[in-house]
């Protein structure tokens, strides 16, 4: 798309997206650096992914006290979570609270999508067109579009002909979907499906789950937070933040340094039982080598499969649900509230679409290779065009009109997940190549936003007008991302969205950095300490060009 700009208004920076990352980036640039900034947001309010993912059962799978900002003591003291794993509505209230606490809304433009953004080589500016027909220019363009915001609606033949209602979980209607007494089908058993299925089962007349890949899930053991715990969070905020900065997943739990294979079977089972009883993502932290060693992983996998067979009474359903084809936690491991128990309800059936794939959607429902299933409502819990989808949808072009689509034809190529060669002065918060979805997001958002803000301050203080990732440094980083992934079991799951494998035609590239949050922070800090090693910094006005070491 060509970006024409007869009457463009100029800003110091444009931020795309008003989720957690967009609002903290706005606050940092506006209040720390005094910049003139606007956030453009396609939704009608702040919240990003939490604004749109209102499906029944939507909850955070990180513990509430880790899923919040810690950059401001005043903000920490102003908020209390009610539950261990807050519901979507409570997280939405938190994000609204942050926006109001720092009076951010006047600098946000809602219901407005960025349709195109083009770098102007001659002027060293970003030229941006928004869906309301306005034109803008800015020195910096910062994407805060989240990793999981572009819905993956499967292109199944006949969907248009369906006479009932269909909905994707990430675009859940605000007014809700009335499922009472209805025949509902859910396609997809990832984290979203696993959260939604138990709640939909309680509402629907009959629920049919269409499972392509069976999945592990750990009980969340969600519960209200005690007053003591709420007090602990307020008093120990700095310790909590420190802990998250040190752990590989940016969560509030440490990983046991032992191997699953170095302890006796009795001890190992006792560890797993205790973790199962405690619930939550920390099941992954029971032993250090679960994600590195297949034999170690098998011990956890077998434990969970045995639990599934214990919980699910119908042996046929139990066999299908426990027939899991990948290592535990090699796909993002869901946590649940009574997911497997739901299959003991009389109004829930399970259809194996691995053996008998969906052939088409008919006016009445879903037809698989084996049977026709009549439905009133189809819920697609089929995930996202993750990490790159929203960036590519924005029609971004860099130097000499190079489109991001072409630049990334073979898969995303970034330096540190923060910048892309040939796209100067563009920053991508939690972009591909950063730890992003492999870790708890708020601590990473703080780290990325602080890094970008410090970088822009450094540029301003040193008369630098342009920063751009070096080509070789980016190739080396992609290599490091691959090496980090290959040191784990993660790339072994060929149908994982980490690899882009859930979207037909998407290049198969492992996208997030799996080397751990602590290590990643260290690398980013070291790059800065070495005068932005791997970036080109240009002082155009002075006619000089400062190229840093690679
Ligand atoms: O998506 P997914 P998700 N026909 O891609 C199936 C985050 N999240 O929305 O595995 C039939 O994981 C697909 O099957 P298969 C979290 O990071 C966070 O559940 O490809 N089935 C799979 O079963 C999570 O990892 C929270 O064979 C099709 C499912 O749909 C990420 O979002 C809550 C299909 C998709 O699973 C994505 O999770 C929820 C097709 N054509 C999500 N296409 C929190 O609590 C796909 N599937 C913070």
mmCIF file of C-alpha atoms in Angstrom, residues 47-427:
data_model
loop_
_atom_site.group_PDB
_atom_site.id
_atom_site.type_symbol
_atom_site.label_atom_id
_atom_site.label_comp_id
_atom_site.label_asym_id
_atom_site.label_seq_id
_atom_site.Cartn_x
_atom_site.Cartn_y
_atom_site.Cartn_z
ATOM 1 C CA UNK A 47 -6.167 -3.966 26.967
ATOM 2 C CA UNK A 48 -4.864 -5.467 23.727
ATOM 3 C CA UNK A 49 -5.271 -9.224 23.735
ATOM 4 C CA UNK A 50 -7.222 -9.042 27.008
ATOM 5 C CA UNK A 51 -9.712 -6.669 25.435
ATOM 6 C CA UNK A 52 -10.623 -9.149 22.706
ATOM 7 C CA UNK A 53 -10.191 -12.562 24.369
ATOM 8 C CA UNK A 54 -13.434 -12.509 26.344
ATOM 9 C CA UNK A 55 -14.306 -16.139 25.736
ATOM 10 C CA UNK A 56 -15.887 -18.060 28.624
ATOM 11 C CA UNK A 57 -13.222 -19.218 31.068
ATOM 12 C CA UNK A 58 -10.551 -16.727 29.862
ATOM 13 C CA UNK A 59 -8.012 -16.324 32.616
ATOM 14 C CA UNK A 60 -4.366 -15.601 33.057
ATOM 15 C CA UNK A 61 -2.097 -18.634 33.290
ATOM 16 C CA UNK A 62 0.619 -16.656 35.076
ATOM 17 C CA UNK A 63 0.006 -16.021 38.762
ATOM 18 C CA UNK A 64 -1.608 -12.652 39.335
ATOM 19 C CA UNK A 65 1.227 -11.208 41.418
ATOM 20 C CA UNK A 66 3.601 -11.887 38.519
ATOM 21 C CA UNK A 67 1.200 -10.548 35.907
ATOM 22 C CA UNK A 68 1.482 -6.866 36.746
ATOM 23 C CA UNK A 69 3.840 -3.954 36.405
ATOM 24 C CA UNK A 70 6.498 -3.374 39.044
ATOM 25 C CA UNK A 71 8.142 -0.247 37.604
ATOM 26 C CA UNK A 72 6.160 2.046 39.907
ATOM 27 C CA UNK A 73 5.835 1.520 43.652
ATOM 28 C CA UNK A 74 2.809 3.829 43.688
ATOM 29 C CA UNK A 75 1.103 1.671 41.060
ATOM 30 C CA UNK A 76 1.902 -1.554 42.954
ATOM 31 C CA UNK A 77 0.448 -0.085 46.138
ATOM 32 C CA UNK A 78 -2.702 1.025 44.303
ATOM 33 C CA UNK A 79 -3.787 -2.437 43.139
ATOM 34 C CA UNK A 80 -4.851 -5.781 44.627
ATOM 35 C CA UNK A 81 -5.671 -8.952 42.721
ATOM 36 C CA UNK A 82 -8.504 -11.076 44.046
ATOM 37 C CA UNK A 83 -7.432 -14.510 42.751
ATOM 38 C CA UNK A 84 -4.350 -16.591 42.069
ATOM 39 C CA UNK A 85 -5.255 -16.623 38.357
ATOM 40 C CA UNK A 86 -7.419 -13.608 37.529
ATOM 41 C CA UNK A 87 -10.225 -13.714 35.008
ATOM 42 C CA UNK A 88 -10.125 -11.679 31.810
ATOM 43 C CA UNK A 89 -12.525 -9.094 33.301
ATOM 44 C CA UNK A 90 -10.210 -8.452 36.269
ATOM 45 C CA UNK A 91 -7.141 -8.125 34.025
ATOM 46 C CA UNK A 92 -9.099 -5.700 31.857
ATOM 47 C CA UNK A 93 -9.874 -3.673 35.004
ATOM 48 C CA UNK A 94 -6.165 -3.686 35.896
ATOM 49 C CA UNK A 95 -5.117 -2.397 32.467
ATOM 50 C CA UNK A 96 -7.853 0.271 32.610
ATOM 51 C CA UNK A 97 -6.539 1.200 36.048
ATOM 52 C CA UNK A 98 -2.960 1.601 34.774
ATOM 53 C CA UNK A 99 -4.156 3.812 31.907
ATOM 54 C CA UNK A 100 -6.160 5.997 34.301
ATOM 55 C CA UNK A 101 -3.508 6.045 37.047
ATOM 56 C CA UNK A 102 -1.035 7.652 34.640
ATOM 57 C CA UNK A 103 -3.666 9.638 32.684
ATOM 58 C CA UNK A 104 -2.684 8.010 29.406
ATOM 59 C CA UNK A 105 -5.973 8.052 27.495
ATOM 60 C CA UNK A 106 -5.652 11.589 26.044
ATOM 61 C CA UNK A 107 -2.689 10.367 23.971
ATOM 62 C CA UNK A 108 -4.455 7.300 22.654
ATOM 63 C CA UNK A 109 -6.595 7.069 19.553
ATOM 64 C CA UNK A 110 -9.049 4.153 19.713
ATOM 65 C CA UNK A 111 -11.036 2.394 16.977
ATOM 66 C CA UNK A 112 -8.189 3.306 14.648
ATOM 67 C CA UNK A 113 -6.015 0.786 12.879
ATOM 68 C CA UNK A 114 -2.638 1.493 11.327
ATOM 69 C CA UNK A 115 -3.229 0.549 7.700
ATOM 70 C CA UNK A 116 0.278 1.257 6.421
ATOM 71 C CA UNK A 117 3.636 2.505 7.671
ATOM 72 C CA UNK A 118 6.483 3.391 5.322
ATOM 73 C CA UNK A 119 9.983 4.554 6.107
ATOM 74 C CA UNK A 120 10.914 7.669 4.120
ATOM 75 C CA UNK A 121 14.637 7.373 3.362
ATOM 76 C CA UNK A 122 15.131 10.989 2.355
ATOM 77 C CA UNK A 123 13.435 12.497 5.400
ATOM 78 C CA UNK A 124 14.408 9.753 7.888
ATOM 79 C CA UNK A 125 10.788 9.561 9.029
ATOM 80 C CA UNK A 126 8.034 7.019 9.364
ATOM 81 C CA UNK A 127 4.932 7.889 7.341
ATOM 82 C CA UNK A 128 1.816 6.286 8.709
ATOM 83 C CA UNK A 129 -1.753 6.010 7.477
ATOM 84 C CA UNK A 130 -4.574 5.173 9.823
ATOM 85 C CA UNK A 131 -7.982 3.678 9.119
ATOM 86 C CA UNK A 132 -9.728 7.004 9.789
ATOM 87 C CA UNK A 133 -8.028 8.397 6.666
ATOM 88 C CA UNK A 134 -5.490 10.495 8.588
ATOM 89 C CA UNK A 135 -1.805 10.753 7.697
ATOM 90 C CA UNK A 136 0.965 11.031 10.241
ATOM 91 C CA UNK A 137 4.722 11.172 10.340
ATOM 92 C CA UNK A 138 7.010 10.286 13.223
ATOM 93 C CA UNK A 139 10.688 9.932 14.054
ATOM 94 C CA UNK A 140 10.093 6.545 15.638
ATOM 95 C CA UNK A 141 7.585 3.778 15.037
ATOM 96 C CA UNK A 142 7.113 1.315 17.876
ATOM 97 C CA UNK A 143 4.959 -1.762 17.513
ATOM 98 C CA UNK A 144 3.236 -2.954 20.665
ATOM 99 C CA UNK A 145 0.912 -5.381 18.938
ATOM 100 C CA UNK A 146 1.439 -8.398 21.178
ATOM 101 C CA UNK A 147 2.462 -11.873 20.115
ATOM 102 C CA UNK A 148 -0.960 -13.469 19.911
ATOM 103 C CA UNK A 149 -3.380 -11.029 18.390
ATOM 104 C CA UNK A 150 -3.949 -12.135 14.806
ATOM 105 C CA UNK A 151 -6.647 -14.831 14.839
ATOM 106 C CA UNK A 152 -6.103 -18.108 13.020
ATOM 107 C CA UNK A 153 -9.512 -19.014 11.620
ATOM 108 C CA UNK A 154 -8.987 -22.252 9.703
ATOM 109 C CA UNK A 155 -9.940 -22.073 6.049
ATOM 110 C CA UNK A 156 -12.351 -24.990 6.183
ATOM 111 C CA UNK A 157 -14.521 -25.392 3.136
ATOM 112 C CA UNK A 158 -18.153 -24.510 3.640
ATOM 113 C CA UNK A 159 -17.759 -22.185 6.641
ATOM 114 C CA UNK A 160 -19.806 -19.505 4.841
ATOM 115 C CA UNK A 161 -22.660 -21.947 4.413
ATOM 116 C CA UNK A 162 -23.058 -22.659 8.139
ATOM 117 C CA UNK A 163 -26.592 -21.723 9.232
ATOM 118 C CA UNK A 164 -25.742 -21.401 12.922
ATOM 119 C CA UNK A 165 -23.362 -18.966 14.626
ATOM 120 C CA UNK A 166 -19.595 -19.339 14.550
ATOM 121 C CA UNK A 167 -17.072 -17.396 16.586
ATOM 122 C CA UNK A 168 -13.320 -17.346 17.165
ATOM 123 C CA UNK A 169 -12.357 -17.180 20.829
ATOM 124 C CA UNK A 170 -10.118 -14.137 20.310
ATOM 125 C CA UNK A 171 -12.941 -12.056 18.860
ATOM 126 C CA UNK A 172 -15.620 -12.982 21.349
ATOM 127 C CA UNK A 173 -18.685 -10.733 21.061
ATOM 128 C CA UNK A 174 -18.914 -8.230 23.916
ATOM 129 C CA UNK A 175 -22.543 -9.115 24.453
ATOM 130 C CA UNK A 176 -21.549 -12.791 24.857
ATOM 131 C CA UNK A 177 -22.893 -15.874 23.101
ATOM 132 C CA UNK A 178 -26.027 -17.501 24.465
ATOM 133 C CA UNK A 179 -25.272 -21.212 24.567
ATOM 134 C CA UNK A 180 -28.103 -22.310 26.820
ATOM 135 C CA UNK A 181 -29.635 -25.493 25.495
ATOM 136 C CA UNK A 182 -27.626 -25.262 22.265
ATOM 137 C CA UNK A 183 -25.509 -27.849 20.468
ATOM 138 C CA UNK A 184 -22.033 -26.357 20.590
ATOM 139 C CA UNK A 185 -18.869 -27.588 18.863
ATOM 140 C CA UNK A 186 -15.408 -26.484 19.977
ATOM 141 C CA UNK A 187 -12.519 -26.944 17.547
ATOM 142 C CA UNK A 188 -9.119 -26.764 19.250
ATOM 143 C CA UNK A 189 -7.635 -28.016 22.498
ATOM 144 C CA UNK A 190 -4.779 -25.576 23.153
ATOM 145 C CA UNK A 191 -4.636 -23.286 26.219
ATOM 146 C CA UNK A 192 -7.746 -21.425 25.054
ATOM 147 C CA UNK A 193 -9.884 -24.494 24.320
ATOM 148 C CA UNK A 194 -8.819 -26.065 27.605
ATOM 149 C CA UNK A 195 -9.933 -22.947 29.514
ATOM 150 C CA UNK A 196 -13.175 -22.533 27.572
ATOM 151 C CA UNK A 197 -14.412 -26.141 27.357
ATOM 152 C CA UNK A 198 -15.336 -26.625 31.069
ATOM 153 C CA UNK A 199 -17.287 -23.355 31.159
ATOM 154 C CA UNK A 200 -19.020 -23.935 27.819
ATOM 155 C CA UNK A 201 -19.966 -27.450 28.964
ATOM 156 C CA UNK A 202 -21.834 -25.934 31.914
ATOM 157 C CA UNK A 203 -23.802 -23.622 29.632
ATOM 158 C CA UNK A 204 -24.435 -25.688 26.511
ATOM 159 C CA UNK A 205 -27.150 -28.278 25.941
ATOM 160 C CA UNK A 206 -24.532 -30.516 24.383
ATOM 161 C CA UNK A 207 -20.845 -29.875 23.740
ATOM 162 C CA UNK A 208 -18.806 -31.706 21.104
ATOM 163 C CA UNK A 209 -15.049 -31.191 21.289
ATOM 164 C CA UNK A 210 -13.118 -31.727 18.045
ATOM 165 C CA UNK A 211 -9.590 -32.720 19.062
ATOM 166 C CA UNK A 212 -6.737 -32.849 16.560
ATOM 167 C CA UNK A 213 -3.861 -33.017 19.027
ATOM 168 C CA UNK A 214 -4.282 -34.236 22.584
ATOM 169 C CA UNK A 215 -2.664 -31.929 25.110
ATOM 170 C CA UNK A 216 -1.162 -31.990 28.570
ATOM 171 C CA UNK A 217 -2.742 -29.766 31.175
ATOM 172 C CA UNK A 218 -1.948 -29.124 34.813
ATOM 173 C CA UNK A 219 -4.674 -28.167 37.309
ATOM 174 C CA UNK A 220 -4.530 -24.437 38.048
ATOM 175 C CA UNK A 221 -5.875 -24.828 41.622
ATOM 176 C CA UNK A 222 -7.183 -21.326 41.328
ATOM 177 C CA UNK A 223 -8.330 -19.755 44.602
ATOM 178 C CA UNK A 224 -8.969 -16.354 46.146
ATOM 179 C CA UNK A 225 -5.845 -14.646 47.500
ATOM 180 C CA UNK A 226 -5.573 -14.283 51.249
ATOM 181 C CA UNK A 227 -5.201 -10.861 52.861
ATOM 182 C CA UNK A 228 -1.741 -11.949 54.042
ATOM 183 C CA UNK A 229 -0.662 -12.715 50.494
ATOM 184 C CA UNK A 230 -1.984 -9.388 49.194
ATOM 185 C CA UNK A 231 0.034 -7.667 51.906
ATOM 186 C CA UNK A 232 3.119 -9.717 51.035
ATOM 187 C CA UNK A 233 2.916 -8.549 47.408
ATOM 188 C CA UNK A 234 2.819 -4.913 48.479
ATOM 189 C CA UNK A 235 5.617 -5.230 50.997
ATOM 190 C CA UNK A 236 7.925 -7.429 48.941
ATOM 191 C CA UNK A 237 7.357 -5.881 45.532
ATOM 192 C CA UNK A 238 11.050 -5.329 44.867
ATOM 193 C CA UNK A 239 11.961 -8.900 45.860
ATOM 194 C CA UNK A 240 9.240 -10.267 43.568
ATOM 195 C CA UNK A 241 10.479 -8.162 40.680
ATOM 196 C CA UNK A 242 14.066 -9.252 41.319
ATOM 197 C CA UNK A 243 13.075 -12.907 41.348
ATOM 198 C CA UNK A 244 11.243 -12.611 38.017
ATOM 199 C CA UNK A 245 14.261 -10.915 36.466
ATOM 200 C CA UNK A 246 16.471 -13.819 37.511
ATOM 201 C CA UNK A 247 14.356 -16.819 36.543
ATOM 202 C CA UNK A 248 14.518 -18.246 33.006
ATOM 203 C CA UNK A 249 10.761 -17.865 32.472
ATOM 204 C CA UNK A 250 10.310 -14.524 34.261
ATOM 205 C CA UNK A 251 7.913 -16.232 36.653
ATOM 206 C CA UNK A 252 7.970 -16.191 40.461
ATOM 207 C CA UNK A 253 9.250 -19.721 40.852
ATOM 208 C CA UNK A 254 12.740 -21.174 40.664
ATOM 209 C CA UNK A 255 13.543 -24.354 38.764
ATOM 210 C CA UNK A 256 14.839 -27.261 40.839
ATOM 211 C CA UNK A 257 18.465 -27.741 39.691
ATOM 212 C CA UNK A 258 18.259 -31.557 39.889
ATOM 213 C CA UNK A 259 17.772 -33.919 36.963
ATOM 214 C CA UNK A 260 14.560 -35.955 36.947
ATOM 215 C CA UNK A 261 16.790 -38.972 36.381
ATOM 216 C CA UNK A 262 19.115 -38.494 39.337
ATOM 217 C CA UNK A 263 16.474 -39.143 42.007
ATOM 218 C CA UNK A 264 14.757 -42.419 42.854
ATOM 219 C CA UNK A 265 11.424 -43.200 41.222
ATOM 220 C CA UNK A 266 9.741 -42.857 44.593
ATOM 221 C CA UNK A 267 11.164 -39.394 45.160
ATOM 222 C CA UNK A 268 10.359 -38.305 41.602
ATOM 223 C CA UNK A 269 6.733 -39.364 41.958
ATOM 224 C CA UNK A 270 6.492 -37.550 45.285
ATOM 225 C CA UNK A 271 7.822 -34.380 43.622
ATOM 226 C CA UNK A 272 5.303 -34.673 40.772
ATOM 227 C CA UNK A 273 2.424 -35.410 43.180
ATOM 228 C CA UNK A 274 3.279 -32.327 45.218
ATOM 229 C CA UNK A 275 3.490 -30.167 42.076
ATOM 230 C CA UNK A 276 0.194 -31.586 40.792
ATOM 231 C CA UNK A 277 -1.443 -30.771 44.120
ATOM 232 C CA UNK A 278 -0.019 -27.238 44.119
ATOM 233 C CA UNK A 279 -1.012 -26.702 40.487
ATOM 234 C CA UNK A 280 0.077 -24.127 37.954
ATOM 235 C CA UNK A 281 2.857 -23.659 35.444
ATOM 236 C CA UNK A 282 5.484 -24.425 38.092
ATOM 237 C CA UNK A 283 4.943 -28.115 37.354
ATOM 238 C CA UNK A 284 7.554 -27.394 34.665
ATOM 239 C CA UNK A 285 10.009 -26.348 37.371
ATOM 240 C CA UNK A 286 10.050 -29.694 39.165
ATOM 241 C CA UNK A 287 13.322 -30.734 37.510
ATOM 242 C CA UNK A 288 15.945 -28.831 35.532
ATOM 243 C CA UNK A 289 16.113 -31.125 32.523
ATOM 244 C CA UNK A 290 12.446 -31.619 31.632
ATOM 245 C CA UNK A 291 12.803 -29.450 28.560
ATOM 246 C CA UNK A 292 16.277 -30.649 27.617
ATOM 247 C CA UNK A 293 16.259 -34.406 27.994
ATOM 248 C CA UNK A 294 13.619 -36.607 26.405
ATOM 249 C CA UNK A 295 14.077 -39.388 28.937
ATOM 250 C CA UNK A 296 13.617 -36.955 31.814
ATOM 251 C CA UNK A 297 10.628 -35.431 30.061
ATOM 252 C CA UNK A 298 9.056 -38.879 29.590
ATOM 253 C CA UNK A 299 8.835 -39.272 33.362
ATOM 254 C CA UNK A 300 6.698 -36.116 33.667
ATOM 255 C CA UNK A 301 4.716 -36.962 30.539
ATOM 256 C CA UNK A 302 3.869 -40.452 31.813
ATOM 257 C CA UNK A 303 2.844 -39.045 35.202
ATOM 258 C CA UNK A 304 0.388 -36.611 33.584
ATOM 259 C CA UNK A 305 -0.991 -39.196 31.156
ATOM 260 C CA UNK A 306 -1.662 -41.524 34.098
ATOM 261 C CA UNK A 307 -3.506 -38.681 35.862
ATOM 262 C CA UNK A 308 -5.669 -38.131 32.768
ATOM 263 C CA UNK A 309 -6.566 -41.825 32.649
ATOM 264 C CA UNK A 310 -7.423 -41.705 36.360
ATOM 265 C CA UNK A 311 -9.668 -38.669 36.059
ATOM 266 C CA UNK A 312 -11.553 -39.529 32.853
ATOM 267 C CA UNK A 313 -13.980 -42.380 33.508
ATOM 268 C CA UNK A 314 -14.828 -43.371 29.917
ATOM 269 C CA UNK A 315 -11.853 -45.484 28.738
ATOM 270 C CA UNK A 316 -12.301 -44.443 25.094
ATOM 271 C CA UNK A 317 -12.215 -40.741 25.933
ATOM 272 C CA UNK A 318 -9.370 -41.300 28.397
ATOM 273 C CA UNK A 319 -7.330 -43.062 25.705
ATOM 274 C CA UNK A 320 -7.902 -40.235 23.194
ATOM 275 C CA UNK A 321 -7.098 -37.500 25.702
ATOM 276 C CA UNK A 322 -3.925 -39.174 26.921
ATOM 277 C CA UNK A 323 -2.631 -40.145 23.477
ATOM 278 C CA UNK A 324 -0.264 -37.159 23.414
ATOM 279 C CA UNK A 325 2.313 -37.111 20.641
ATOM 280 C CA UNK A 326 4.814 -34.539 21.949
ATOM 281 C CA UNK A 327 6.980 -33.998 25.031
ATOM 282 C CA UNK A 328 5.463 -32.239 28.043
ATOM 283 C CA UNK A 329 5.832 -28.416 27.852
ATOM 284 C CA UNK A 330 7.348 -28.566 24.368
ATOM 285 C CA UNK A 331 4.156 -26.830 23.309
ATOM 286 C CA UNK A 332 3.039 -24.108 25.690
ATOM 287 C CA UNK A 333 1.579 -26.135 28.593
ATOM 288 C CA UNK A 334 -1.968 -25.139 29.514
ATOM 289 C CA UNK A 335 -3.290 -25.027 33.055
ATOM 290 C CA UNK A 336 -6.948 -25.685 33.698
ATOM 291 C CA UNK A 337 -9.905 -25.685 36.009
ATOM 292 C CA UNK A 338 -11.567 -29.127 35.750
ATOM 293 C CA UNK A 339 -10.722 -29.699 32.071
ATOM 294 C CA UNK A 340 -10.359 -33.473 32.129
ATOM 295 C CA UNK A 341 -13.223 -33.827 34.644
ATOM 296 C CA UNK A 342 -15.482 -32.128 32.076
ATOM 297 C CA UNK A 343 -15.313 -35.247 29.891
ATOM 298 C CA UNK A 344 -17.178 -37.131 32.640
ATOM 299 C CA UNK A 345 -20.278 -35.001 32.011
ATOM 300 C CA UNK A 346 -23.124 -36.623 30.097
ATOM 301 C CA UNK A 347 -23.459 -33.634 27.768
ATOM 302 C CA UNK A 348 -19.851 -33.708 26.493
ATOM 303 C CA UNK A 349 -18.541 -35.821 23.630
ATOM 304 C CA UNK A 350 -15.081 -35.998 22.130
ATOM 305 C CA UNK A 351 -14.359 -36.433 18.428
ATOM 306 C CA UNK A 352 -10.953 -37.527 17.165
ATOM 307 C CA UNK A 353 -10.208 -35.394 14.115
ATOM 308 C CA UNK A 354 -6.626 -36.655 13.889
ATOM 309 C CA UNK A 355 -7.879 -40.047 12.668
ATOM 310 C CA UNK A 356 -10.931 -38.657 10.889
ATOM 311 C CA UNK A 357 -10.231 -35.027 9.872
ATOM 312 C CA UNK A 358 -12.842 -32.371 9.363
ATOM 313 C CA UNK A 359 -13.826 -32.533 5.688
ATOM 314 C CA UNK A 360 -16.076 -29.511 5.535
ATOM 315 C CA UNK A 361 -18.513 -27.317 7.356
ATOM 316 C CA UNK A 362 -22.071 -27.964 6.236
ATOM 317 C CA UNK A 363 -25.121 -25.729 6.762
ATOM 318 C CA UNK A 364 -25.971 -27.963 9.754
ATOM 319 C CA UNK A 365 -22.585 -28.395 11.385
ATOM 320 C CA UNK A 366 -19.258 -30.184 10.952
ATOM 321 C CA UNK A 367 -18.647 -33.167 8.698
ATOM 322 C CA UNK A 368 -15.616 -35.301 9.444
ATOM 323 C CA UNK A 369 -14.303 -38.220 7.418
ATOM 324 C CA UNK A 370 -16.431 -40.426 9.694
ATOM 325 C CA UNK A 371 -19.679 -38.619 10.543
ATOM 326 C CA UNK A 372 -21.811 -35.485 10.429
ATOM 327 C CA UNK A 373 -22.209 -33.507 13.696
ATOM 328 C CA UNK A 374 -25.203 -31.162 13.787
ATOM 329 C CA UNK A 375 -24.451 -27.954 15.673
ATOM 330 C CA UNK A 376 -26.015 -24.585 16.516
ATOM 331 C CA UNK A 377 -22.743 -22.863 17.410
ATOM 332 C CA UNK A 378 -19.136 -23.527 16.348
ATOM 333 C CA UNK A 379 -16.363 -22.103 18.549
ATOM 334 C CA UNK A 380 -12.932 -21.950 16.942
ATOM 335 C CA UNK A 381 -10.292 -22.103 19.672
ATOM 336 C CA UNK A 382 -7.738 -22.476 16.908
ATOM 337 C CA UNK A 383 -5.139 -19.997 18.066
ATOM 338 C CA UNK A 384 -3.204 -17.281 16.325
ATOM 339 C CA UNK A 385 -0.932 -16.376 13.474
ATOM 340 C CA UNK A 386 1.531 -15.873 16.307
ATOM 341 C CA UNK A 387 4.338 -13.350 16.668
ATOM 342 C CA UNK A 388 4.475 -12.189 13.042
ATOM 343 C CA UNK A 389 0.799 -12.086 11.969
ATOM 344 C CA UNK A 390 -0.080 -8.658 13.366
ATOM 345 C CA UNK A 391 3.191 -7.105 12.213
ATOM 346 C CA UNK A 392 2.783 -8.360 8.658
ATOM 347 C CA UNK A 393 -0.855 -7.280 8.503
ATOM 348 C CA UNK A 394 0.189 -3.664 9.066
ATOM 349 C CA UNK A 395 1.791 -3.156 5.618
ATOM 350 C CA UNK A 396 5.137 -1.976 6.945
ATOM 351 C CA UNK A 397 7.849 -1.053 4.454
ATOM 352 C CA UNK A 398 11.429 -0.056 5.178
ATOM 353 C CA UNK A 399 14.319 1.285 3.140
ATOM 354 C CA UNK A 400 13.581 1.757 -0.582
ATOM 355 C CA UNK A 401 10.062 0.452 -0.119
ATOM 356 C CA UNK A 402 11.134 -3.031 1.005
ATOM 357 C CA UNK A 403 7.991 -4.620 2.464
ATOM 358 C CA UNK A 404 8.242 -6.503 5.732
ATOM 359 C CA UNK A 405 6.460 -9.382 3.993
ATOM 360 C CA UNK A 406 9.337 -9.648 1.506
ATOM 361 C CA UNK A 407 12.015 -9.059 4.137
ATOM 362 C CA UNK A 408 10.540 -11.938 6.165
ATOM 363 C CA UNK A 409 9.577 -14.217 3.275
ATOM 364 C CA UNK A 410 11.803 -16.946 4.741
ATOM 365 C CA UNK A 411 10.736 -16.191 8.331
ATOM 366 C CA UNK A 412 11.272 -13.374 10.814
ATOM 367 C CA UNK A 413 14.787 -11.925 10.977
ATOM 368 C CA UNK A 414 15.457 -9.489 13.820
ATOM 369 C CA UNK A 415 18.260 -8.379 16.064
ATOM 370 C CA UNK A 416 17.331 -9.252 19.675
ATOM 371 C CA UNK A 417 13.662 -9.197 18.642
ATOM 372 C CA UNK A 418 13.925 -5.429 18.937
ATOM 373 C CA UNK A 419 14.863 -4.227 15.465
ATOM 374 C CA UNK A 420 14.860 -5.358 11.849
ATOM 375 C CA UNK A 421 17.641 -4.563 9.358
ATOM 376 C CA UNK A 422 16.494 -2.101 6.663
ATOM 377 C CA UNK A 423 13.755 -0.761 8.965
ATOM 378 C CA UNK A 424 15.519 2.108 10.790
ATOM 379 C CA UNK A 425 13.969 3.667 13.890
ATOM 380 C CA UNK A 426 11.371 0.894 14.080
ATOM 381 C CA UNK A 427 11.241 -0.999 17.392
#
